[in-house]
CSV table of C-alpha atoms in Angstrom, one decimal:
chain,number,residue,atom,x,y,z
Z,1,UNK,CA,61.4,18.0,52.9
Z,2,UNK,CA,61.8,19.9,56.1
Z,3,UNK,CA,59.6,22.5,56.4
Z,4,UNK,CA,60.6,24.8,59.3
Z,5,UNK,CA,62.7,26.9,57.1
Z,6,UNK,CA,60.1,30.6,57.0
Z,7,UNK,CA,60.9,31.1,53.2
Z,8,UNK,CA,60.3,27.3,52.2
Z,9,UNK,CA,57.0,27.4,54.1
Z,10,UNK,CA,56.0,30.4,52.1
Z,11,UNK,CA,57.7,29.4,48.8
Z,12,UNK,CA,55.6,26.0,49.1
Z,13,UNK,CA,52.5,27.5,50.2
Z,14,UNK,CA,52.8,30.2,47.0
Z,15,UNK,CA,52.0,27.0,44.7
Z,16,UNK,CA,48.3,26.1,46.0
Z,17,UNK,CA,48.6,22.7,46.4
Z,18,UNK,CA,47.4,20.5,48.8
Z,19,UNK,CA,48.5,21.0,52.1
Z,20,UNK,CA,49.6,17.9,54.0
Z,21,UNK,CA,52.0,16.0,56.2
Z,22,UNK,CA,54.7,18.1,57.9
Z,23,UNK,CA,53.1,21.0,56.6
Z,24,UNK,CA,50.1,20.7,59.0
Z,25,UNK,CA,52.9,20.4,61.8
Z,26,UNK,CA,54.8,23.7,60.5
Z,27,UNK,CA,51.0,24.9,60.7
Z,28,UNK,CA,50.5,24.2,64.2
Z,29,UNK,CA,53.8,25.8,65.0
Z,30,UNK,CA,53.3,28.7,63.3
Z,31,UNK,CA,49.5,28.9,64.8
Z,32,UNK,CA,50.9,28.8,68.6
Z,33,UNK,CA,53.5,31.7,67.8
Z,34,UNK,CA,51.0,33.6,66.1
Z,35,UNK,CA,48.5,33.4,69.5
Z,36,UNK,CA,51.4,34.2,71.5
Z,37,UNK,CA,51.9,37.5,70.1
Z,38,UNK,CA,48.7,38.4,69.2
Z,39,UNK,CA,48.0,37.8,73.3
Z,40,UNK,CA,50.1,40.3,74.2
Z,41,UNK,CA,48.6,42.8,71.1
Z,42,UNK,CA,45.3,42.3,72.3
Z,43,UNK,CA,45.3,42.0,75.8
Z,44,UNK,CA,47.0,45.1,77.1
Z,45,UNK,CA,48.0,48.9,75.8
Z,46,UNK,CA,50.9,49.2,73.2
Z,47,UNK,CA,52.0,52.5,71.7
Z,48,UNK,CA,52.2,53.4,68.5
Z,49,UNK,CA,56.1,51.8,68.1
Z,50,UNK,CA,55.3,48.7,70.3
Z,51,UNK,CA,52.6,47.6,67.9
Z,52,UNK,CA,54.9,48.2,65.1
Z,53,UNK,CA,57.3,46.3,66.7
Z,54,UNK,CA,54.6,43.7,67.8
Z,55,UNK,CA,53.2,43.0,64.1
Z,56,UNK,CA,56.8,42.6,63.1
Z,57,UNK,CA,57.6,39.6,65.1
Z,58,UNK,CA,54.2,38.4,64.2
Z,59,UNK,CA,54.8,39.0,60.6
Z,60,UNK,CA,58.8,38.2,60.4
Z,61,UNK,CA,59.5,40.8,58.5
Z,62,UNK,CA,60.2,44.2,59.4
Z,63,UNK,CA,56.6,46.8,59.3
Z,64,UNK,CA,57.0,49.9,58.2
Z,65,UNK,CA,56.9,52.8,60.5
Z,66,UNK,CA,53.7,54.5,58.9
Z,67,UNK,CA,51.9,51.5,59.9
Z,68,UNK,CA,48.7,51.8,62.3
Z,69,UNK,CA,46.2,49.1,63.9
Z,70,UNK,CA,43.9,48.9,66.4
Z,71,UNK,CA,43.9,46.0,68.3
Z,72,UNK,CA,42.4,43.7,68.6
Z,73,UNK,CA,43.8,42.0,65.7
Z,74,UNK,CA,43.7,38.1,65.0
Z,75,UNK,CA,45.4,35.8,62.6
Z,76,UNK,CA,46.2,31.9,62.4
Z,77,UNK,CA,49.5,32.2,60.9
Z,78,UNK,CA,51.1,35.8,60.9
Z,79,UNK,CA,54.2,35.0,58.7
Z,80,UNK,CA,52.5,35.3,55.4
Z,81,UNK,CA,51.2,38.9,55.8
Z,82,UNK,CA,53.1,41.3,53.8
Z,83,UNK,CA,52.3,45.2,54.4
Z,84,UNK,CA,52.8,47.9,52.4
Z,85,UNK,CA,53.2,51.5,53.9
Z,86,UNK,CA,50.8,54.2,55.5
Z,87,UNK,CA,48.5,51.0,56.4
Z,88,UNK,CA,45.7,51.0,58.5
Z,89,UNK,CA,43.9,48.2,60.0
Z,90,UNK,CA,41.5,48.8,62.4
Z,91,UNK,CA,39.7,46.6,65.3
Z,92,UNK,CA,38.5,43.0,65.2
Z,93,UNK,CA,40.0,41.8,61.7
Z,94,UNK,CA,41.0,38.3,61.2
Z,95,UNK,CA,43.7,37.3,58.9
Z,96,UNK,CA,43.3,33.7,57.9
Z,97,UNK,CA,47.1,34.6,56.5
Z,98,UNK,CA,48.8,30.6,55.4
Z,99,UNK,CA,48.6,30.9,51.6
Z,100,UNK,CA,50.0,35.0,51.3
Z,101,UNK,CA,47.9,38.1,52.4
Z,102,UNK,CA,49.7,41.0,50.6
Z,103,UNK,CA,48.4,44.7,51.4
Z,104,UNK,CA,49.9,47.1,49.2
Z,105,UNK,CA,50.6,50.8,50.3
Z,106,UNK,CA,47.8,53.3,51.4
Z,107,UNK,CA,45.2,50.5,52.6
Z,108,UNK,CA,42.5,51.0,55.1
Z,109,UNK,CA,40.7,48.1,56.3
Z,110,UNK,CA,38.0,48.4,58.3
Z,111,UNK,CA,36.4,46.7,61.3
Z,112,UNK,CA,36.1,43.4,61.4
Z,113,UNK,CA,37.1,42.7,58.2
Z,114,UNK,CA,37.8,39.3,57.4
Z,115,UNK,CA,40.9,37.8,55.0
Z,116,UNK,CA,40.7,34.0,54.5
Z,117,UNK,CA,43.4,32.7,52.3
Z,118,UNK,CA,42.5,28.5,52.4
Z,119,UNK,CA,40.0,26.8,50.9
Z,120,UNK,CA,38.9,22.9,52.1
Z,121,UNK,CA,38.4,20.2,49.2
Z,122,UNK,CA,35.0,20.2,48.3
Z,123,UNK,CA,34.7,16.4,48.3
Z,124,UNK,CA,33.2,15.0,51.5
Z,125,UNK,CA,35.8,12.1,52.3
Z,126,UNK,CA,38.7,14.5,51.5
Z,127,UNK,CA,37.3,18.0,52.7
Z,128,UNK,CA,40.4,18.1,55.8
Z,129,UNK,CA,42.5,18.7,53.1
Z,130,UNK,CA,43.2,22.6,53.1
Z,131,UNK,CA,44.7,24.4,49.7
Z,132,UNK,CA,45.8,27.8,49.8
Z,133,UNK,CA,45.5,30.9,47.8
Z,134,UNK,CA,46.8,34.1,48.1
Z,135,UNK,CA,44.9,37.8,48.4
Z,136,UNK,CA,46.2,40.6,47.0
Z,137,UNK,CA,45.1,44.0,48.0
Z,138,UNK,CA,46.8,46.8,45.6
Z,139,UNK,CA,47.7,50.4,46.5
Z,140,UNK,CA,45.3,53.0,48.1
Z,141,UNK,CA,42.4,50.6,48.3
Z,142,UNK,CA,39.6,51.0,51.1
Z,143,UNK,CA,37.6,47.5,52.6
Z,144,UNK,CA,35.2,48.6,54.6
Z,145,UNK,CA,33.7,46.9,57.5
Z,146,UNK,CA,32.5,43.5,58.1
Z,147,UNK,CA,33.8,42.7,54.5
Z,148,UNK,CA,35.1,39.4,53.7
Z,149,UNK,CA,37.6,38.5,51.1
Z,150,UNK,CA,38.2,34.8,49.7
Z,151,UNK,CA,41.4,33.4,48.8
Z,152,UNK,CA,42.2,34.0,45.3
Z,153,UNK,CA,41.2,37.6,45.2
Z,154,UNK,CA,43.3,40.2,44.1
Z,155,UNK,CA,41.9,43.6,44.3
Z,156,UNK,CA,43.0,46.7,41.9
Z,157,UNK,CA,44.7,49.8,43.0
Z,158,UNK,CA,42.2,52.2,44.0
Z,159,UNK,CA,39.5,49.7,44.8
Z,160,UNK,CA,36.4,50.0,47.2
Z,161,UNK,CA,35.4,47.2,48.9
Z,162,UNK,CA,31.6,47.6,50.5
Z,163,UNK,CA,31.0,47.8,54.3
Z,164,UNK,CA,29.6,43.3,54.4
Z,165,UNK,CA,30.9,42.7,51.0
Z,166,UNK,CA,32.0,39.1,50.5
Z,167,UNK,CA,34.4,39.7,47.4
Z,168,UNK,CA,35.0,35.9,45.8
Z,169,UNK,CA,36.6,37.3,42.4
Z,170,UNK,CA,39.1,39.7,41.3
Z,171,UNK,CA,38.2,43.2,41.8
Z,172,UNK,CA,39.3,46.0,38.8
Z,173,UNK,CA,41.0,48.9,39.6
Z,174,UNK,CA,39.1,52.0,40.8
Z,175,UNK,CA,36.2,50.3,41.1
Z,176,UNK,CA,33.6,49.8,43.7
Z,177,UNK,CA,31.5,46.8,44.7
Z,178,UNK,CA,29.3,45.8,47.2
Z,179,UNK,CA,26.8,42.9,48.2
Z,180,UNK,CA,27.1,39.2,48.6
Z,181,UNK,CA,28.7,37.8,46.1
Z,182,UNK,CA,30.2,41.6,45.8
Z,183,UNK,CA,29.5,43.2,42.1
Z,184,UNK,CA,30.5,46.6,41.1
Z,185,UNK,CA,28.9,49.1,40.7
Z,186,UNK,CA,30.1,51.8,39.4
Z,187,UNK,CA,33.9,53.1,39.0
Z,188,UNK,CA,35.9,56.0,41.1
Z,189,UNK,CA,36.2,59.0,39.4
Z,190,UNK,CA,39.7,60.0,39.5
């Protein structure tokens, strides 16, 4: 199976199975084109419109106009983020992005927040193998700074994620959680 094709990589990387073989090449390509663009985003000023048109490319799919981010910005991948609109992103996050980082509309992410969507086999003689998961982050949900979230997360509408909360289960809707593993506790009142 040849995977160069953008919507078979994502299509096979959807069904969280064991990454191998060609795969790991399509990886590698997708890795270099990701730290060429994310050069030029970091390492010099863009407006507004440029860095739209910047996380575009690095996304392959068109950003919405509402969208904001302060570089720098990092990912290993790029072209399995999916933004919603009136996003905000701001400095030093890292998007570990290969098995599906969806951000629904009205998301602020904080600083250095990090996403990581692949997990290694647990197994000493097999842990190179890499399996992917996707995050989902749902409308009008805050992650505050230094927060990491694991693959396999999806977080509820209306969600707040703690400043250093490492989130490594699903998060409800309206709820907030903190700490390491993050638990909530307590719920927005609405």
């Amino acid at each position: 199976m040849n995977y160069t094709d953008l919507e078979k990589f994502r299509k096979t990387m959807a069904t969280g199975e064991l990454v191998e073989g060609e795969m790991l090449k399509t990886f590698h390509k997708l890795s270099q084109e990701a730290l060429k663009i994310t050069m030029e985003l970091n390492n010099k000023y863009h407006s507004e419109e440029e860095i739209i048109e910047l996380f575009s490319q690095l996304t392959g799919r068109e950003v919405d106009k509402s969208f904001r981010l302060f570089p720098p910005f990092h990912t290993d991948c790029g072209k399995n983020i999916k933004i919603g609109k009136n996003v905000f992103i701001n400095a030093c996050c890292k998007f570990q992005d290969q098995g599906g980082i969806e951000i629904g509309n009205g998301v602020l992410i904080g600083h250095n927040v990090t996403l990581a969507t692949l997990n290694h086999d647990q197994r000493p003689q097999f842990r190179q193998n890499i399996y992917p998961k996707p995050i989902k982050i749902g409308d009008n949900v805050w992650i505050g700074s230094n927060a990491t979230i694991l693959a396999g997360v999806t977080i509820g509408d209306g969600a707040i994620i703690g400043a250093n909360a490492v989130v490594t289960k699903d998060v409800p809707p309206n709820s907030v959680v903190v700490g390491i593993p993050a638990k909530i506790i307590k719920y927005v009142n609405q």
